[in-house]
Each structure stands twice: as structure tokens, then as C-alpha cells.
Amino acid sequence: MPPRKPNQNRSSHHNGSARMVLARLREKSGKSLSDLAADTTHDRIYLHKLETGVKLGSPDVMEALDKAYGTDEHLVHLCVLARADGIKDKYRHFMEREREATMRYEYASSTIPGLLQTESYAREQLRTARPADDNELDAQVITRLDRQAPLHGEDAVEFRAVLDESAVRRPLSDADAWSEQLAHLLETAELPNVTLQVLPFSAGLQHLLGGSLTLLWLPGGRNIAYTESAYSGDLVEDPTDVEQLRLSYDLVRDSALSPRESVALIREILEASPSCEPPDSTSAKPHGGSPATATRTGATA
């Protein structure tokens, strides 16, 4: 049986609904695009693109239109749904591609990346998004942990992760679970296909701060990227755009502590935790460099 094709109409359903509602509301109000532009301070050409589906629109412009039409928050709600569907479809496509990747670079600005999370960390983070019930949360946790499989085995992906210092200092609500997560980072850093670095606070402002970035190398030499923030995600496939993101990643990596210094910092944070003994430091793979605290900015190995 051939694989089931994804429903192409699903992601555009709410966008189509918003488009039709906008056109219907303006027709019912008797307003011209120029009238609406004056009411909302948004350009009439832009408003026309919203009605024809060329543009999705932002919550801000939808809020202005809700005020103009007296529709409470109806248009804002449609906009949020349309954006959520678009993000889900992009992320689904990214998850399909990540299974094929031979090499993966990742930067995380505030939380531990999914590939490096323990079950307890994944559960607490996913719970913050307020899933419908425990069954949905359990399914999300299982999916996240299953995605860690490419880190292991004969065909393990080459994985390099740069974590902002805030990610390794922001604890979980449970001290034991947090110590377990830090210990897991140290153990994963010992894998021959994994390189882990920490971007210290002393490195100052960086282009990628405030979001996360994943770069994938696919068979045949193709590269794609995925950028993500709390409420948005973008799959980037244009070679020029991917190259720009790769350059930004390289600059962040060059400002990070060396792998050995990064392991030393994580171990230092773990040792300050009252709940868990750190793994034996003699077992860490040699990356070169000397231990450092977060006050020092190191160069990549």
C-alpha cells in the first residue's frame, strides 16, 4: 500500500476561513478598502492581500480589524489557529527530514534541546504548553524521547549542540530531576558522535539569542534549517537563507566555551546541586582545553 499523502487542505483550513470571513465582513459593513485602511491604519494593499489569502496577517492587524468590525476577538482567534496549523505542518515536515540527516547542528537559547532531554525534563517542559490532558502529554513525551534514537547505533548522526548558559542554569521544579538532567548531559557528551558546548553569559549578545536553530545535513549534500521561538517555527530550505543561518551558528559556536570547558561548567553546576553525584570526570572524552567557569569566553575546539 502506498504511503498516505498528507492532507494538504488541513493547514490552509483556518487561513481559508479567515479569508472568507474578512471578505464577508467588509461586504456586510459596506466599507471600501480605503475606509478600512483609515480605520485600522494598515495599508489598503496589505488588507486586500489578507482578504485574498496572499498574506496570513498578524494578531495585531486582526485585533485592529476586530475593533473596526465590532467582532470582539473572533478574527484574532482565527489568526492564531491558522498560524498554529502552519507551524504544525512545517514541524511535521522537519521531523521527516531529521530522520534522514547525517549531521545535525543545534543552538538552544533557553532550554535543553529535545535530543538531550530526560523524560522528567521533557514532561515538565511540555506541560507548560498546557496539553488537553495527561494522555496527550504522555504521547508528546514518548514522541520526543523517540526522536533521540538517531544519537545512538551504528548510523548515529553527528550532533553538535551549543547551549546558552541560561539553559544549563534554569532548573526544574524537582531538584532530583534537574540533577538527573545535568548528569544526562555529561553522559551524552561522552558519545563519540556528540559535541556539546555552552555559550557563556560573558559572550554577550549574539544574533541567535531569543530562539533556537537546527541545521540538518541531508544525503546528497542538501542543507535545511528550522528556527523556532515560543509561538512560531519556520522551516528554511532556500540555500541562501540556510547559509546565512549557518554563518550565524558558526559565530555563536566560536564564542562558546570549548567542549572540555563546557563539560567542566556543567559538572560544576551539578556539583552545586544537592541531589545527585556527577559522573566520574575521568570518563569524559578528551576535547582539549582546560576547565573554565562561565566567566571565561572560550573558543571552539
Coordinates of C-alpha atoms in Angstrom, one line a residue:
M1 CA 0.0 0.0 0.0
P2 CA 1.5 3.4 -0.9
P3 CA 2.1 5.8 1.9
R4 CA -0.8 8.0 2.8
K5 CA -0.4 11.5 1.4
P6 CA -0.7 14.4 4.0
N7 CA -3.9 16.4 3.9
Q8 CA -2.9 19.5 2.0
N9 CA -6.1 21.2 2.9
R10 CA -5.7 20.9 6.7
S11 CA -3.1 23.6 7.1
S12 CA -5.0 26.1 4.9
H13 CA -8.4 25.4 6.5
H14 CA -8.3 28.2 9.1
N15 CA -6.5 30.5 6.7
G16 CA -9.3 30.0 4.2
S17 CA -11.8 30.6 6.9
A18 CA -10.2 33.9 7.9
R19 CA -10.0 35.0 4.3
M20 CA -13.7 34.3 3.7
V21 CA -14.8 35.9 6.9
L22 CA -12.8 39.1 6.2
A23 CA -14.3 39.5 2.7
R24 CA -17.8 38.8 4.1
L25 CA -17.4 41.3 7.0
R26 CA -16.2 44.1 4.7
E27 CA -19.0 43.4 2.2
K28 CA -21.6 43.5 5.1
S29 CA -20.2 46.7 6.5
G30 CA -20.2 48.5 3.2
K31 CA -16.7 49.7 3.7
S32 CA -14.2 50.1 1.0
L33 CA -10.6 49.1 1.4
S34 CA -9.7 52.7 1.8
D35 CA -12.2 53.1 4.5
L36 CA -10.8 50.1 6.3
A37 CA -7.3 51.4 5.9
A38 CA -8.3 54.6 7.6
D39 CA -10.0 52.7 10.4
T40 CA -7.1 50.4 11.1
T41 CA -4.0 52.4 10.0
H42 CA -3.0 49.5 7.8
D43 CA -2.3 49.8 4.1
R44 CA -5.2 49.0 1.8
I45 CA -3.0 46.8 -0.4
Y46 CA -2.0 44.8 2.6
L47 CA -5.6 44.5 3.7
H48 CA -6.5 43.2 0.2
K49 CA -3.8 40.6 0.5
L50 CA -5.4 39.4 3.7
E51 CA -8.8 39.0 2.0
T52 CA -7.3 37.1 -0.9
G53 CA -5.2 34.8 1.3
V54 CA -1.9 36.1 0.0
K55 CA -1.0 37.2 3.5
L56 CA -1.9 35.4 6.7
G57 CA -1.8 38.5 8.9
S58 CA -0.7 39.0 12.5
P59 CA -2.7 39.1 15.7
D60 CA -2.1 42.9 15.8
V61 CA -3.7 43.6 12.5
M62 CA -6.6 41.1 13.3
E63 CA -7.1 42.9 16.6
A64 CA -7.5 46.2 14.7
L65 CA -9.9 44.6 12.3
D66 CA -11.9 43.1 15.2
K67 CA -12.3 46.7 16.5
A68 CA -13.3 48.1 13.1
Y69 CA -15.9 45.4 12.6
G70 CA -17.0 45.0 16.3
T71 CA -16.3 41.3 16.2
D72 CA -14.7 41.0 19.7
E73 CA -11.7 38.7 19.3
H74 CA -13.1 36.5 16.6
L75 CA -10.5 37.4 13.9
V76 CA -7.6 37.2 16.4
H77 CA -8.7 33.7 17.2
L78 CA -8.9 32.6 13.6
C79 CA -5.4 34.1 13.0
V80 CA -3.9 32.1 15.9
L81 CA -5.5 28.9 14.7
A82 CA -4.2 29.4 11.1
R83 CA -0.7 30.1 12.4
A84 CA -0.7 27.1 14.7
D85 CA -1.8 24.8 11.8
G86 CA 1.0 26.2 9.6
I87 CA 3.6 25.6 12.3
K88 CA 2.4 22.0 12.8
D89 CA 2.7 21.2 9.1
K90 CA 6.2 22.8 8.9
Y91 CA 7.3 20.9 12.0
R92 CA 5.9 17.6 10.7
H93 CA 7.9 18.1 7.5
F94 CA 11.0 18.9 9.5
M95 CA 10.6 15.7 11.6
E96 CA 10.5 13.7 8.5
R97 CA 13.7 15.3 7.2
E98 CA 15.6 14.9 10.5
R99 CA 15.3 11.1 10.3
E100 CA 17.4 11.3 7.1
A101 CA 20.1 13.7 8.5
T102 CA 23.7 12.6 8.6
M103 CA 24.8 15.6 10.6
R104 CA 22.9 18.0 12.9
Y105 CA 23.9 21.3 14.5
E106 CA 21.7 22.9 17.1
Y107 CA 21.6 26.0 19.1
A108 CA 19.3 26.4 22.1
S109 CA 18.9 29.8 23.8
S110 CA 16.9 29.0 26.9
T111 CA 16.0 25.3 27.3
I112 CA 17.8 21.9 26.9
P113 CA 17.3 20.7 23.3
G114 CA 14.8 17.8 22.9
L115 CA 17.5 15.4 21.8
L116 CA 19.3 15.9 25.1
Q117 CA 16.3 15.9 27.5
T118 CA 15.5 13.3 30.1
E119 CA 11.9 12.1 30.4
S120 CA 11.4 14.3 33.5
Y121 CA 12.7 17.4 31.7
A122 CA 10.6 16.7 28.6
R123 CA 7.5 16.2 30.7
E124 CA 7.8 19.4 32.7
Q125 CA 8.6 21.5 29.6
L126 CA 5.8 20.0 27.5
R127 CA 3.4 20.6 30.4
T128 CA 4.0 24.3 30.3
A129 CA 2.2 24.3 26.9
R130 CA -1.0 23.1 28.7
P131 CA -1.9 19.9 26.8
A132 CA -5.5 18.9 26.9
D133 CA -5.0 16.0 29.3
D134 CA -2.4 13.6 30.7
N135 CA -2.9 11.2 27.7
E136 CA -1.9 14.0 25.3
L137 CA 1.1 14.9 27.5
D138 CA 2.2 11.2 27.6
A139 CA 2.0 10.9 23.9
Q140 CA 4.1 14.1 23.4
V141 CA 6.8 12.8 25.8
I142 CA 7.0 9.5 24.1
T143 CA 7.3 11.2 20.7
R144 CA 10.1 13.5 22.0
L145 CA 12.1 10.7 23.5
D146 CA 11.7 8.5 20.4
R147 CA 13.3 11.3 18.4
Q148 CA 16.5 10.8 20.3
A149 CA 17.2 7.4 18.6
P150 CA 19.4 8.9 15.9
L151 CA 22.0 9.7 18.6
H152 CA 22.7 6.0 19.1
G153 CA 23.6 3.0 17.0
E154 CA 25.9 2.3 14.1
D155 CA 24.5 5.0 11.9
A156 CA 24.3 7.6 14.7
V157 CA 24.0 11.2 13.5
E158 CA 27.0 13.6 14.1
F159 CA 25.5 16.0 16.6
R160 CA 26.9 19.3 17.7
A161 CA 24.9 21.4 20.2
V162 CA 25.6 24.8 21.6
L163 CA 23.5 25.6 24.7
D164 CA 23.2 29.1 26.1
E165 CA 24.3 29.2 29.7
S166 CA 20.8 30.0 30.8
A167 CA 19.7 26.6 29.5
V168 CA 22.1 24.7 31.9
R169 CA 21.3 27.0 34.9
R170 CA 17.5 27.2 34.7
P171 CA 16.4 24.3 37.0
L172 CA 13.4 22.1 37.0
S173 CA 10.9 22.3 39.8
D174 CA 12.2 19.0 41.2
A175 CA 15.9 19.1 42.3
D176 CA 16.4 15.4 41.8
A177 CA 15.1 15.6 38.2
W178 CA 17.3 18.6 37.5
S179 CA 20.4 16.8 38.7
E180 CA 19.4 13.8 36.6
Q181 CA 19.2 16.1 33.5
L182 CA 22.6 17.6 34.1
A183 CA 24.1 14.2 34.6
H184 CA 22.5 13.1 31.4
L185 CA 24.1 16.0 29.5
L186 CA 27.5 14.9 30.8
E187 CA 26.9 11.3 29.8
T188 CA 25.7 12.2 26.4
A189 CA 28.7 14.5 25.9
E190 CA 30.9 11.3 26.1
L191 CA 29.4 9.8 23.0
P192 CA 31.9 9.9 20.1
N193 CA 29.4 11.5 17.7
V194 CA 28.3 14.2 20.1
T195 CA 30.0 17.6 20.7
L196 CA 28.5 19.8 23.4
Q197 CA 29.3 23.4 24.1
V198 CA 28.0 26.1 26.3
L199 CA 27.7 29.8 25.3
P200 CA 28.6 31.7 28.5
F201 CA 26.9 34.9 29.6
S202 CA 30.2 36.6 29.2
A203 CA 30.0 36.1 25.5
G204 CA 27.5 39.0 25.4
L205 CA 24.7 39.5 22.8
Q206 CA 24.5 37.1 19.8
H207 CA 22.4 37.1 16.7
L208 CA 20.6 33.9 17.6
L209 CA 19.6 34.8 21.2
G210 CA 15.9 34.5 21.8
G211 CA 15.2 31.5 19.7
S212 CA 16.6 28.1 18.7
L213 CA 18.2 26.9 15.4
T214 CA 18.6 23.4 14.0
L215 CA 20.7 22.8 10.9
L216 CA 20.4 19.4 9.1
W217 CA 22.8 17.9 6.5
L218 CA 20.8 15.5 4.3
P219 CA 22.0 12.8 1.9
G220 CA 23.3 14.3 -1.3
G221 CA 24.7 17.4 0.4
R222 CA 21.5 19.3 0.8
N223 CA 21.1 21.5 3.9
I224 CA 17.9 22.7 5.6
A225 CA 17.2 24.7 8.8
Y226 CA 14.5 25.1 11.3
T227 CA 14.2 28.2 13.5
E228 CA 11.8 28.2 16.4
S229 CA 10.5 30.5 19.2
A230 CA 7.8 30.0 21.7
Y231 CA 4.9 30.8 19.3
S232 CA 6.4 30.3 15.8
G233 CA 8.5 27.9 13.8
D234 CA 9.9 28.3 10.3
L235 CA 11.3 25.6 8.0
V236 CA 14.1 27.2 5.9
E237 CA 15.0 25.4 2.7
D238 CA 16.3 28.2 0.4
P239 CA 20.1 27.6 0.1
T240 CA 21.0 31.3 0.5
D241 CA 18.9 31.6 3.7
V242 CA 20.3 28.4 5.1
E243 CA 23.9 29.6 4.5
Q244 CA 23.2 32.8 6.4
L245 CA 21.8 30.8 9.4
R246 CA 24.8 28.5 9.2
L247 CA 27.1 31.6 9.4
S248 CA 25.2 32.8 12.5
Y249 CA 25.6 29.4 14.1
D250 CA 29.3 29.4 13.4
L251 CA 29.6 32.8 15.1
V252 CA 27.8 31.5 18.2
R253 CA 29.9 28.4 18.3
D254 CA 33.1 30.4 18.0
S255 CA 32.0 32.4 21.1
A256 CA 31.2 29.3 23.1
L257 CA 33.4 27.6 25.7
S258 CA 35.4 24.6 24.3
P259 CA 33.8 21.2 24.7
R260 CA 36.0 20.4 27.7
E261 CA 35.3 23.7 29.3
S262 CA 31.6 23.2 28.7
V263 CA 31.6 19.8 30.4
A264 CA 33.6 21.3 33.3
L265 CA 30.9 24.1 33.7
I266 CA 28.0 21.6 33.6
R267 CA 29.8 19.4 36.2
E268 CA 30.4 22.5 38.4
I269 CA 26.6 23.3 38.3
L270 CA 25.8 19.7 39.0
E271 CA 28.2 19.5 42.0
A272 CA 26.4 22.5 43.4
S273 CA 23.1 20.6 43.3
P274 CA 22.3 18.8 46.5
S275 CA 20.6 15.8 44.8
C276 CA 23.0 13.8 42.6
E277 CA 26.6 12.8 42.3
P278 CA 28.2 13.7 39.0
P279 CA 29.6 11.0 36.7
D280 CA 33.4 10.3 37.1
S281 CA 35.2 13.2 35.5
T282 CA 37.9 10.8 34.2
S283 CA 35.5 9.2 31.8
A284 CA 34.8 12.4 29.8
K285 CA 36.2 12.2 26.2
P286 CA 39.2 14.4 25.6
H287 CA 38.4 17.5 23.7
G288 CA 41.4 19.6 24.7
G289 CA 41.5 22.9 26.6
S290 CA 41.3 23.5 30.3
P291 CA 38.3 23.6 32.6
A292 CA 36.7 27.0 32.9
T293 CA 33.8 28.7 34.6
A294 CA 31.2 30.7 32.9
T295 CA 33.2 33.9 33.4
R296 CA 35.6 32.9 30.6
T297 CA 34.8 33.0 26.9
G298 CA 36.4 30.1 25.1
A299 CA 37.0 29.3 21.5
T300 CA 35.5 26.2 19.9
A301 CA 37.7 23.1 19.6

